[in-house]
């Protein structure tokens, strides 16, 4: 895996998503701060969405937008061969 599907790029995407999720701006018409949860698409909780309810369409969603899950590894045995699986294997399995 290289290019846009490298671990470094995925980590940068996670960082960018976190920064965007924390962004606020003043909305003069409503006289208050507006955040992502005020404007996001939250189909499972449209009445009172929190940041966790916002629908995020990103390759990082395969890891629940979580750097710890991206870093996870596991031991897998297939027949007589044992090896370590990581984020690449998880992504291939999901896609």
Coordinates of C-alpha atoms in Angstrom, one line a residue, residues 7-74:
X7 CA -0.7 4.6 7.0
X8 CA 0.8 8.1 7.1
X9 CA -2.0 9.5 4.8
X10 CA -4.7 7.8 6.8
X11 CA -3.3 9.3 10.0
X12 CA -3.2 12.7 8.4
X13 CA -6.9 12.3 7.4
X14 CA -7.8 11.3 10.9
X15 CA -6.1 14.4 12.2
X16 CA -7.8 16.6 9.6
X17 CA -11.2 15.1 10.5
X18 CA -10.7 15.8 14.2
X19 CA -9.7 19.4 13.4
X20 CA -12.7 19.9 11.2
X21 CA -15.0 18.4 13.8
X22 CA -13.7 20.9 16.4
X23 CA -14.3 23.9 14.1
X24 CA -16.8 26.5 15.2
X25 CA -17.9 29.8 13.6
X26 CA -20.1 32.7 14.6
X27 CA -23.5 32.8 12.8
X28 CA -24.7 36.4 13.0
X29 CA -28.2 35.6 11.8
X30 CA -28.8 33.2 14.7
X31 CA -26.6 35.0 17.2
X32 CA -24.6 32.0 18.3
X33 CA -21.6 29.7 17.6
X34 CA -22.3 27.0 15.0
X35 CA -20.5 23.6 15.1
X36 CA -20.4 20.6 12.9
X37 CA -23.2 18.9 14.8
X38 CA -25.5 21.8 13.9
X39 CA -25.1 21.2 10.2
X40 CA -24.1 17.5 9.8
X41 CA -26.1 14.7 8.3
X42 CA -27.2 12.5 11.3
X43 CA -29.7 10.0 10.0
X44 CA -29.8 7.9 13.2
X45 CA -30.4 10.9 15.5
X46 CA -31.6 13.9 13.5
X47 CA -33.4 15.6 16.3
X48 CA -30.4 16.0 18.8
X49 CA -27.2 15.0 16.9
X50 CA -23.9 14.9 18.7
X51 CA -20.6 14.7 16.9
X52 CA -20.6 10.9 17.1
X53 CA -24.0 10.9 15.2
X54 CA -22.6 12.8 12.2
X55 CA -22.3 10.6 9.1
X56 CA -18.7 10.6 8.0
X57 CA -17.9 9.2 4.5
X58 CA -14.2 8.5 4.6
X59 CA -11.8 5.6 4.2
X60 CA -11.0 6.1 7.9
X61 CA -14.5 5.0 8.8
X62 CA -13.3 1.4 8.2
X63 CA -11.4 2.0 11.5
X64 CA -14.3 3.9 13.2
X65 CA -12.4 7.1 12.7
X66 CA -10.0 6.0 15.5
X67 CA -6.2 6.0 15.3
X68 CA -6.0 3.2 17.9
X69 CA -8.1 0.9 15.8
X70 CA -5.9 1.8 12.7
X71 CA -2.8 0.7 14.7
X72 CA -4.3 -2.6 15.8
X73 CA -2.7 -5.9 14.8
X74 CA -3.7 -9.5 15.4

